[in-house]
XYZ file of C-alpha atoms in Angstrom:
713
model
C -14.222 171.510 32.012
C -10.106 171.067 32.564
C -8.527 173.896 30.386
C -6.897 172.354 27.071
C -3.566 170.625 27.177
C -1.664 172.355 23.833
C 0.494 170.070 22.439
C 3.826 172.696 23.550
C 5.399 173.772 19.369
C 7.197 176.915 21.711
C 9.576 173.936 23.127
C 11.561 176.223 25.062
C 12.439 174.774 28.433
C 9.277 173.723 29.023
C 10.392 170.758 30.493
C 12.750 172.107 32.459
C 9.649 173.871 34.258
C 7.796 170.658 34.154
C 10.173 169.564 35.968
C 10.476 171.843 38.679
C 6.825 171.981 39.544
C 7.049 167.943 40.073
C 10.139 168.536 42.654
C 7.699 170.928 44.624
C 4.435 168.363 44.208
C 6.947 165.912 45.911
C 8.129 168.037 48.456
C 11.758 169.296 47.510
C 13.264 172.489 48.094
C 11.496 172.300 51.603
C 13.669 172.390 54.479
C 14.290 168.458 55.358
C 14.386 167.558 51.683
C 16.602 170.490 50.358
C 17.730 170.937 46.385
C 21.311 170.250 46.326
C 22.731 173.396 44.535
C 24.330 173.125 41.320
C 23.627 169.068 41.247
C 26.280 168.042 44.675
C 24.959 166.177 46.923
C 27.579 165.789 50.111
C 26.837 162.731 51.651
C 27.905 161.568 48.282
C 31.319 164.136 48.080
C 32.065 163.046 51.236
C 31.814 159.524 51.018
C 33.756 159.212 47.571
C 36.500 161.183 50.093
C 36.811 159.186 52.374
C 37.199 156.263 50.616
C 40.077 157.554 48.359
C 41.740 159.487 50.679
C 41.803 162.942 49.552
C 40.163 165.741 50.559
C 37.165 167.840 48.211
C 38.743 170.577 46.587
C 34.930 171.799 44.474
C 36.061 172.357 40.874
C 32.943 174.311 40.487
C 34.188 177.925 43.268
C 37.377 176.877 42.112
C 40.646 178.797 44.259
C 40.966 181.500 41.906
C 40.530 184.898 41.228
C 37.572 184.298 39.200
C 36.361 183.412 42.388
C 36.756 186.454 44.638
C 34.935 188.823 41.825
C 35.028 190.910 39.448
C 35.925 194.082 39.523
C 37.466 195.498 42.993
C 38.303 191.730 43.979
C 38.258 190.957 40.200
C 41.446 189.062 37.990
C 44.875 191.646 38.365
C 43.207 193.433 41.364
C 45.701 195.119 43.967
C 43.117 193.941 46.489
C 43.266 190.565 45.428
C 47.565 190.606 45.375
C 48.911 187.792 47.290
C 44.996 186.133 48.175
C 46.100 182.702 48.971
C 43.503 179.594 49.344
C 45.079 177.133 51.948
C 42.706 174.846 53.986
C 42.075 175.424 58.262
C 44.774 173.340 58.844
C 47.163 175.008 57.576
C 45.807 178.624 59.374
C 46.471 176.816 63.407
C 47.418 173.832 64.316
C 43.708 172.939 66.073
C 40.884 173.864 63.236
C 37.298 173.624 65.405
C 33.771 173.968 63.062
C 33.033 175.196 66.115
C 33.581 175.547 69.470
C 31.027 175.926 72.278
C 28.385 176.419 70.636
C 27.481 179.175 67.636
C 27.883 183.144 69.311
C 28.481 186.430 67.826
C 31.428 187.133 69.303
C 32.630 184.052 66.213
C 31.310 186.794 63.214
C 34.315 189.614 62.947
C 34.312 191.369 59.961
C 37.776 190.992 57.184
C 37.486 193.299 54.227
C 35.134 192.813 52.362
C 31.711 195.364 52.593
C 28.982 192.252 53.460
C 28.503 193.826 57.035
C 24.766 193.055 56.583
C 25.210 189.881 56.348
C 27.249 189.068 58.828
C 25.285 191.193 61.389
C 22.274 188.430 59.700
C 24.432 185.680 60.913
C 25.009 187.617 64.133
C 21.282 187.504 64.678
C 20.907 184.171 63.800
C 23.514 183.036 66.768
C 21.005 183.585 69.119
C 17.875 181.040 67.865
C 19.828 177.680 67.730
C 17.278 176.002 65.986
C 17.087 178.134 62.545
C 21.128 178.377 63.388
C 21.159 174.516 62.572
C 18.433 174.596 59.527
C 21.161 176.708 58.029
C 24.195 174.708 59.700
C 23.623 171.370 59.345
C 24.754 169.198 62.659
C 27.569 166.737 63.369
C 30.712 168.939 60.597
C 33.778 168.415 62.277
C 37.119 168.721 61.024
C 38.068 165.848 63.321
C 35.503 162.910 62.608
C 34.659 162.146 58.438
C 36.775 165.080 57.534
C 36.900 165.158 54.395
C 37.195 168.390 53.189
C 34.216 168.817 52.239
C 31.130 170.798 54.360
C 27.507 172.038 53.240
C 25.155 175.070 54.323
C 21.797 175.180 54.240
C 19.892 178.298 52.375
C 16.579 179.630 51.232
C 16.841 181.250 47.599
C 13.347 182.875 45.895
C 11.281 180.154 47.290
C 12.952 177.420 48.112
C 15.939 175.433 50.670
C 18.959 174.552 48.711
C 21.581 172.466 50.703
C 25.009 174.228 49.196
C 28.073 171.561 49.437
C 31.565 173.907 49.792
C 35.511 172.609 49.934
C 36.902 174.578 53.397
C 39.316 176.418 50.804
C 39.765 178.980 52.211
C 41.440 183.130 50.985
C 44.004 184.182 53.129
C 46.893 186.778 53.504
C 49.128 186.752 54.888
C 48.307 184.092 56.914
C 44.961 185.330 57.770
C 41.749 184.858 56.538
C 40.623 187.705 54.562
C 36.912 188.054 54.645
C 34.760 186.822 58.268
C 36.950 185.696 60.517
C 36.438 184.081 64.797
C 38.137 186.424 67.385
C 39.594 182.279 68.329
C 41.419 182.498 64.799
C 40.462 178.786 64.619
C 36.857 178.335 64.609
C 35.606 178.567 61.271
C 31.719 177.395 60.864
C 30.738 181.477 60.396
C 34.194 181.648 57.243
C 33.046 178.359 55.124
C 28.811 180.005 55.431
C 29.963 183.568 54.194
C 31.796 180.896 51.307
C 28.596 179.072 50.638
C 27.190 181.997 50.206
C 29.582 183.457 48.342
C 29.018 180.173 45.588
C 25.353 181.170 46.145
C 25.237 184.145 44.592
C 28.419 184.210 42.072
C 31.319 185.650 44.463
C 32.976 187.177 47.083
C 32.337 190.388 45.660
C 28.621 189.683 44.587
C 27.531 190.077 48.711
C 29.142 193.541 49.143
C 25.855 195.577 50.106
C 22.849 195.223 50.838
C 21.044 194.551 53.107
C 20.546 192.516 56.371
C 16.904 191.433 55.852
C 18.329 189.792 52.584
C 20.633 187.857 54.449
C 17.105 187.467 57.701
C 15.244 185.945 55.009
C 18.000 183.430 52.985
C 18.561 182.143 56.384
C 15.205 181.446 57.753
C 12.144 181.809 54.885
C 10.625 184.508 56.948
C 9.194 187.822 55.507
C 11.363 191.870 56.575
C 9.083 194.569 57.732
C 10.743 197.679 57.655
C 10.106 201.104 60.284
C 11.636 204.126 60.054
C 12.685 205.128 63.268
C 12.068 208.999 62.606
C 8.396 208.104 62.291
C 8.341 205.348 64.727
C 4.595 203.589 65.495
C 3.969 204.121 68.727
C 4.421 200.637 70.379
C 7.997 199.901 68.698
C 9.538 199.192 71.325
C 7.358 196.266 72.243
C 6.724 195.171 68.787
C 10.877 194.786 69.245
C 9.746 192.815 72.776
C 7.441 190.268 71.135
C 10.262 190.129 67.753
C 13.074 188.806 70.138
C 10.612 186.699 72.285
C 9.758 184.842 68.968
C 13.170 184.570 67.545
C 12.788 187.051 64.968
C 15.914 188.111 63.199
C 16.238 192.429 63.456
C 19.018 195.126 62.164
C 19.125 198.481 61.874
C 21.354 201.343 60.492
C 21.945 204.903 60.692
C 21.957 206.534 56.376
C 23.996 208.325 55.205
C 24.197 210.800 52.783
C 27.106 211.376 50.432
C 29.363 208.564 49.837
C 32.591 210.013 51.775
C 29.408 209.519 55.090
C 30.489 205.996 54.456
C 31.514 203.867 57.307
C 31.677 206.982 58.829
C 32.136 207.343 62.735
C 29.797 208.962 64.672
C 30.855 211.282 67.732
C 29.642 208.843 69.505
C 30.907 206.673 67.950
C 28.388 205.066 66.044
C 29.596 203.546 62.015
C 27.146 205.115 59.695
C 25.491 202.689 56.613
C 27.005 199.889 58.740
C 24.488 197.455 59.649
C 23.828 196.445 62.981
C 22.312 193.932 64.758
C 19.216 194.286 67.866
C 19.845 191.426 69.854
C 17.892 192.111 73.349
C 15.842 194.881 75.063
C 15.579 195.946 78.557
C 12.930 198.152 80.717
C 15.047 199.184 84.054
C 14.294 200.937 86.774
C 16.322 203.875 87.023
C 15.927 206.284 89.671
C 12.722 206.079 90.317
C 11.671 206.493 85.875
C 11.509 202.819 84.160
C 13.229 203.656 81.141
C 13.841 201.374 78.132
C 17.467 200.135 77.040
C 17.840 198.000 73.581
C 20.903 196.114 72.978
C 22.928 196.394 69.968
C 25.776 194.881 67.912
C 27.756 196.684 65.408
C 29.709 193.021 63.316
C 33.240 194.627 62.918
C 33.880 194.415 67.501
C 35.556 196.805 67.570
C 33.821 200.607 67.096
C 30.899 200.825 70.303
C 28.657 203.533 71.370
C 30.146 205.541 74.516
C 26.834 207.287 74.850
C 24.613 207.368 77.672
C 24.308 203.573 78.859
C 27.359 202.481 77.744
C 29.806 199.831 78.586
C 30.767 201.977 81.633
C 28.781 205.051 81.552
C 27.562 206.845 85.233
C 23.381 205.380 83.980
C 24.542 201.765 85.580
C 25.354 202.631 89.043
C 21.821 204.039 89.782
C 20.101 200.671 88.966
C 19.881 197.298 90.744
C 23.543 195.796 91.233
C 21.560 192.345 90.440
C 19.435 193.789 87.559
C 23.000 195.543 86.171
C 24.848 192.498 86.175
C 21.981 190.250 84.411
C 22.279 192.453 81.829
C 25.772 192.806 81.369
C 27.002 189.313 81.767
C 26.835 188.421 78.605
C 28.209 191.138 76.438
C 30.165 190.763 73.178
C 33.084 192.633 72.196
C 31.379 195.019 69.895
C 28.477 194.656 71.681
C 26.189 197.776 73.962
C 23.384 199.174 75.211
C 20.978 202.547 74.250
C 18.873 204.149 76.040
C 15.133 203.305 73.452
C 15.142 207.162 72.485
C 18.537 207.416 72.304
C 18.248 204.234 69.757
C 14.894 206.285 67.744
C 16.724 209.800 67.364
C 20.631 207.808 66.714
C 19.578 205.181 64.090
C 17.707 206.034 60.185
C 15.838 202.144 60.020
C 14.791 199.066 61.608
C 14.267 196.111 60.233
C 12.938 192.620 61.435
C 12.486 189.092 59.852
C 9.151 187.496 61.257
C 9.136 183.727 61.655
C 5.473 184.215 62.885
C 4.981 188.263 61.342
C 1.053 188.689 63.872
C 2.939 188.377 66.763
C 4.029 191.391 66.209
C 0.886 193.021 66.052
C -1.854 191.339 67.159
C -2.845 189.946 70.749
C -3.406 186.593 70.099
C -0.239 184.623 68.192
C -1.527 182.908 65.760
C 0.700 181.606 62.445
C 0.709 183.624 59.229
C -1.605 181.939 56.139
C 1.119 181.891 53.127
C 1.368 181.515 49.990
C 4.133 181.972 47.376
C 4.633 182.526 43.407
C 7.203 182.873 41.092
C 6.793 184.536 37.604
C 8.534 186.375 35.551
C 8.960 190.277 33.553
C 9.882 189.519 29.615
C 10.096 191.528 27.222
C 7.401 192.395 24.228
C 4.735 190.063 26.947
C 4.930 190.535 30.382
C 7.147 193.495 30.858
C 4.780 196.154 31.122
C 6.464 198.469 33.184
C 4.891 200.776 36.334
C 1.232 202.405 36.174
C 3.211 205.344 34.029
C 3.165 203.618 31.415
C -0.615 202.724 30.523
C -0.433 200.927 27.270
C 1.690 198.520 28.337
C 0.807 197.746 32.301
C -1.443 195.654 31.411
C 0.406 193.627 30.076
C 2.056 192.682 33.209
C 1.586 189.447 35.599
C -1.519 189.295 37.240
C -2.498 187.426 40.591
C -6.060 187.568 42.609
C -6.124 188.410 46.240
C -9.453 187.100 47.944
C -9.891 188.558 51.485
C -12.856 186.816 53.633
C -12.340 187.439 56.904
C -11.657 190.717 58.772
C -9.333 190.797 61.890
C -9.871 189.776 65.397
C -10.536 193.147 67.533
C -6.679 194.268 68.638
C -4.864 196.851 71.400
C -4.406 199.634 69.210
C -7.833 200.690 67.596
C -7.337 199.844 64.145
C -9.386 200.175 61.658
C -11.592 196.955 60.666
C -9.847 195.010 57.593
C -8.147 192.427 56.874
C -4.426 192.550 56.992
C -1.999 191.341 55.018
C 1.977 191.392 53.590
C 3.105 191.412 50.239
C 6.193 191.439 49.241
C 7.143 190.746 45.927
C 11.686 189.653 45.570
C 14.089 189.824 42.678
C 15.578 186.734 41.847
C 19.588 185.932 41.837
C 20.066 189.692 40.298
C 23.080 189.408 42.358
C 24.922 186.909 39.559
C 24.138 189.591 37.191
C 26.746 191.906 38.688
C 29.195 190.359 37.078
C 27.293 191.860 33.896
C 27.426 194.441 34.590
C 23.910 194.193 35.877
C 22.648 195.206 39.383
C 18.790 195.266 41.069
C 15.740 196.119 38.800
C 13.899 199.184 40.162
C 10.101 196.980 41.654
C 7.184 197.274 42.918
C 3.261 196.420 42.770
C 0.208 197.591 42.979
C -3.487 196.455 44.365
C -6.827 196.585 42.308
C -9.905 196.238 43.579
C -12.065 193.004 41.311
C -14.828 194.666 39.053
C -18.155 193.014 39.544
C -18.480 191.677 36.552
C -14.469 189.298 37.039
C -16.556 188.199 40.766
C -15.351 184.607 41.751
C -13.405 183.992 37.978
C -9.712 183.402 37.751
C -9.584 182.400 34.289
C -9.171 186.739 32.935
C -6.544 188.816 32.213
C -7.413 192.372 32.867
C -7.526 194.908 30.009
C -5.827 198.064 28.939
C -9.421 199.851 29.560
C -9.489 198.539 33.087
C -6.118 200.110 34.610
C -6.857 203.519 32.127
C -10.464 203.627 33.748
C -9.132 202.976 37.967
C -7.187 203.329 40.418
C -5.194 201.238 42.582
C -6.642 200.292 46.619
C -3.063 200.063 47.666
C 0.701 199.286 45.931
C 4.115 199.189 47.461
C 5.318 202.428 49.148
C 7.881 203.089 46.497
C 9.999 201.366 43.646
C 12.956 200.696 45.040
C 16.138 198.501 43.228
C 15.981 196.470 46.047
C 15.240 193.149 46.261
C 12.612 192.645 48.214
C 9.622 195.795 48.319
C 7.121 194.466 50.903
C 4.053 196.048 52.281
C 1.749 195.818 54.681
C -1.586 196.572 54.174
C -5.420 196.720 55.064
C -8.228 196.039 53.402
C -11.902 195.758 53.521
C -12.723 192.281 52.413
C -13.388 191.248 49.004
C -11.632 190.640 45.952
C -8.417 192.360 45.256
C -6.027 192.630 42.015
C -2.736 192.101 42.544
C 0.368 193.371 39.690
C 3.602 193.321 40.607
C 5.938 195.650 37.657
C 9.719 196.901 37.070
C 9.748 201.027 37.050
C 10.178 200.895 33.444
C 8.451 198.483 30.407
C 11.212 196.276 28.243
C 13.402 195.346 31.877
C 13.679 191.511 31.808
C 13.653 189.634 35.079
C 12.554 186.573 37.486
C 10.603 187.307 40.649
C 8.740 185.940 43.538
C 6.023 187.018 44.764
C 4.785 185.766 48.704
C 1.098 186.686 50.363
C 0.823 186.626 53.769
C -2.242 187.510 55.685
C -3.451 187.388 59.652
C -6.702 184.889 58.234
C -7.626 182.738 55.938
C -7.315 184.247 52.316
C -6.938 183.012 48.156
C -4.666 183.592 45.937
C -4.712 182.520 42.389
C -2.951 183.937 38.689
C -4.796 185.528 36.962
C -4.473 184.267 33.410
C -6.747 184.000 30.040
C -8.053 180.970 29.492
C -6.893 178.457 26.550
C -9.052 178.157 23.781
C -9.968 178.600 20.358
C -12.887 180.138 18.404
C -12.484 178.963 15.390
C -15.106 179.658 12.610
C -16.265 175.070 11.599
C -14.173 174.623 8.540
C -16.207 174.008 5.824
C -16.339 170.883 3.021
C -16.086 172.184 -0.146
C -15.439 171.032 -3.286
C -13.958 172.051 -6.947
C -17.782 173.517 -7.390
C -18.201 175.795 -4.818
C -14.929 177.050 -6.030
C -15.479 180.310 -8.149
C -14.182 180.499 -11.802
C -11.898 183.446 -11.521
C -9.484 181.313 -8.735
C -9.857 178.486 -10.060
C -7.961 180.319 -13.389
C -5.464 182.145 -10.973
C -4.516 178.410 -9.693
C -4.019 177.108 -13.023
C -1.548 179.859 -13.742
C 0.355 179.206 -9.760
C 0.881 175.092 -10.060
C 2.417 174.345 -13.191
C 1.192 171.152 -15.401
C 1.046 168.768 -12.506
C -2.045 171.424 -10.584
C -0.135 171.480 -7.457
C 2.013 173.602 -5.908
C 5.192 172.709 -4.690
C 6.838 173.741 -1.329
C 9.160 175.933 -4.012
C 6.300 177.019 -5.890
C 4.897 177.928 -2.696
C 7.313 180.403 -1.826
C 7.740 181.564 -4.588
C 3.972 183.181 -5.454
C 3.519 184.528 -1.820
C 6.890 186.415 -2.411
C 5.210 187.852 -5.056
C 2.462 188.855 -3.928
C 3.575 190.146 -0.072
C 6.448 192.109 -2.431
C 4.072 194.171 -3.884
C 2.090 195.871 -0.708
C 4.634 197.962 0.627
C 3.014 198.347 4.463
C 4.451 194.987 5.053
C 7.728 194.838 6.892
C 9.420 191.065 5.478
C 11.920 190.135 4.531
C 10.305 187.449 2.551
C 8.297 183.124 3.658
C 11.286 181.358 3.549
C 11.777 177.740 2.414
C 11.307 175.967 6.523
C 8.736 178.506 6.291
C 6.324 177.321 3.672
C 7.485 173.564 4.075
C 5.807 174.625 7.695
C 2.662 175.310 5.669
C 2.644 172.857 3.647
C 2.670 170.101 5.586
C -0.394 171.567 7.796
C -2.295 172.357 4.821
C -1.807 168.884 2.989
C -4.625 166.290 3.636
C -3.077 163.320 1.291
C 0.104 163.453 2.395
C 1.958 164.926 -0.929
C 3.850 167.276 0.248
C 2.267 169.826 -2.400
C -1.591 171.732 -1.868
C -4.164 170.635 -4.067
C -6.494 173.701 -5.535
C -9.042 173.324 -2.820
C -5.938 172.771 0.255
C -4.584 176.046 -1.753
C -8.195 177.666 -1.390
C -7.654 176.958 1.973
C -4.102 178.161 2.438
C -5.056 181.310 0.135
C -8.771 182.294 2.493
C -6.600 182.319 5.885
C -3.595 184.072 4.618
C -6.330 186.882 3.791
C -8.156 186.704 7.005
C -5.073 186.957 8.677
C -3.968 190.119 6.652
C -6.622 191.727 7.710
C -6.098 191.274 11.201
C -2.252 191.883 10.751
C -3.829 195.500 9.443
C -5.918 196.116 11.954
C -3.636 196.114 15.038
C -0.620 197.454 13.147
C -2.060 200.508 14.879
C 1.479 202.511 14.383
C 1.497 201.728 10.897
C 5.274 200.230 10.571
C 4.608 196.941 9.045
C 5.247 194.636 11.698
C 3.622 194.062 14.945
C 4.983 195.318 18.137
C 4.356 192.168 20.946
C 1.451 193.645 22.746
C -0.380 194.573 19.119
C 0.832 190.745 18.331
C -1.193 190.037 22.289
C -4.431 191.883 21.075
C -3.906 190.304 17.009
C -3.848 186.894 18.151
C -7.175 187.887 20.240
C -8.854 188.714 17.797
C -7.380 185.840 15.638
C -9.981 184.126 18.090
C -6.837 182.495 20.507
C -7.099 183.012 24.513
C -3.513 182.480 25.647
C -2.114 182.053 28.734
C 1.242 184.179 29.262
C 3.276 182.014 29.204
C 2.292 180.722 25.555
C 2.506 184.219 24.369
C 6.458 184.848 26.373
C 7.151 181.405 24.198
C 5.070 183.005 20.551
C 7.051 186.880 20.835
C 10.387 184.341 21.314
C 9.680 181.998 18.504
C 8.312 184.677 16.166
C 9.695 187.765 17.424
C 12.723 189.979 15.122
C 15.876 191.610 17.313
C 13.817 194.659 18.030
C 10.880 192.244 19.521
C 8.372 193.353 16.475
C 6.756 190.634 14.712
C 7.132 191.131 10.666
C 4.063 189.071 8.507
C 5.860 186.315 7.567
C 5.964 185.239 11.347
C 2.368 186.154 11.963
C 0.607 184.097 9.498
C 2.790 180.711 9.766
C 1.987 181.488 13.765
C -0.975 182.256 13.667
C -1.656 179.432 10.582
C 0.586 176.886 13.380
C -1.633 177.603 16.357
C -4.670 176.987 14.236
C -3.990 174.002 12.586
C -2.153 172.419 15.915
C -5.955 173.532 17.920
C -8.066 172.132 15.836
C -5.873 169.105 16.080
C -6.240 168.524 19.361
C -10.129 169.439 19.389
C -10.419 166.812 16.348
C -8.568 164.108 18.870
C -10.578 165.338 21.992
C -13.405 163.442 21.349
C -15.043 162.640 24.894
C -13.802 166.623 24.916
C -12.462 166.539 28.249
C -9.319 169.033 27.795
C -7.225 165.679 27.536
C -5.357 163.772 24.755
C -3.621 160.787 24.851
C -0.066 160.121 21.964
C 2.137 156.583 21.394
C 5.386 158.054 20.499
C 4.551 157.692 16.779
C 2.715 159.991 16.889
C 3.861 162.178 19.208
C 6.542 162.647 17.317
C 4.922 162.569 13.366
C 2.525 165.462 14.642
C 5.164 167.331 16.507
C 8.449 166.761 14.311
C 6.510 166.411 10.679
C 3.453 168.876 11.338
């Protein structure tokens, strides 16, 4: 039976979520049907500008200090003094978008610390197919030029089409940021601008990991290798990655701030992102030597050790082989031995377009699944395993591994290989407001036997107190993405993504890649309500003590109005000093009267008031039971357990909405809000169950019925 569709009483963002879901079902967000960033349509803008004879000026990313940055590149900073935004035709008489194809020399770093991004762009130029997914064909400063260009970026699970104008920041007549060596080619500068726009400003791009750029240009998944302890087959992995068009970058760790951009004895730059552009095994004095080709996006400082441009080692390599390897060398590009590479560099990042080619003999596509999720304070932001009281409330996802890997060349243990990648969303945009990457990670648990084959379950605190994880991210770290390759026996597992500390809010994307088929589903409680049957009482069934109380409270008309109900409830709760409450508001009391009023006269008769009275007494019992810390209010975790004890099973999303709607600024729920929440929930469940006559979990409304129920209930 389908889960019942609950009327969205808590409608915060629901329509936007439904719209997003519909777009995904229609295929919007794929590379060939990208989402229009900020709703801007490149073709429409270009057409309108050509019709009017004007050049596009982008008001959503204006040529101003705001677009440059917020701190070092913010308004009135010394670094932005004298910056002018001009179009390429004001820089050079013959601007070109791309000349003779995009090459690595088109990417020279400017005054922005985004070498990580430029290393990714440089690697992109090695693969025309990938490049033109990001840089669409047909853009020019000559044909149909209207001062508008567009680029496509992968952003957290979907491709977005980002429109920019061609006003670029300059100083003393030269581009401030990325530029081409030729000086008249502008695709790389405009791509950098599009990336800056997608992230809020140029300054938001300062500092990062090459893997971030790799993934945003491919939608691929990145793996990291620590070069101090590399796998034995790393050179072969690199060869395969290059053959498959994978993007690769590496860097040298710094030990202090003074190390940043420091140049080593043999002219390598610490803390700087390099691209890996080639690898080859050559015969040197009768021995096979493994070489690797690197590129510094700066294009200025190059390796001076063995196998550098003019080193003696090349004299002992066959002339034709030497000419072949050095023929296409660019400025800033150099060869070095693989052993020197392992010794000098700290970390290698490989963005795998087909990651199985890196470890398996048979080239198969990965099976992939992507989930969007969120951590919300008070409902789904439980922190890591160090916080057992709240860890269980994090989102949970089930992973079903069915088939073991085929045998590979490396004799590894049997099992199912899969890659988990947890990515936090939109954190660069938050830098303007003093925020940055949160510390994130995940843990993987085996599904308990009693829950095998089920998806409608959210594992509770006791499970995590008594079961250890089967796998986990190598560390919790403040990077945009944490990814780890794992191998486990066939079976069902629970993935729990989290921030390190609880109550840290954020949105995330969880991606699962497996060598063989897998099943994944978000673990969540089914939406249901276990409610006692409503008794059909008459006044004769009520005891005399209650009748006497009602006559005293109701007054001459023998009915309780909204104002009378407010007076009654507030007089009662004021006597319970253990309850935290500001008192029942008129709006809360009006809502309760409307929910309980059967005859529609806006007041409660004796029978209606009796039902309400008994509900409130029952809610008070539940409230006191789950107010474990005796604070007089419900914290969000107590609230979740109390709601379940009252007979309601809700999804993570509904728990989030309850906290959003009913909690105080400190995320606690006072007694009056608790009563209103449970009252409304019970009424809405009963209403749904009564209207769902065929019990298929679906009811239909005309507009009048919908408004009657949502506006006046």
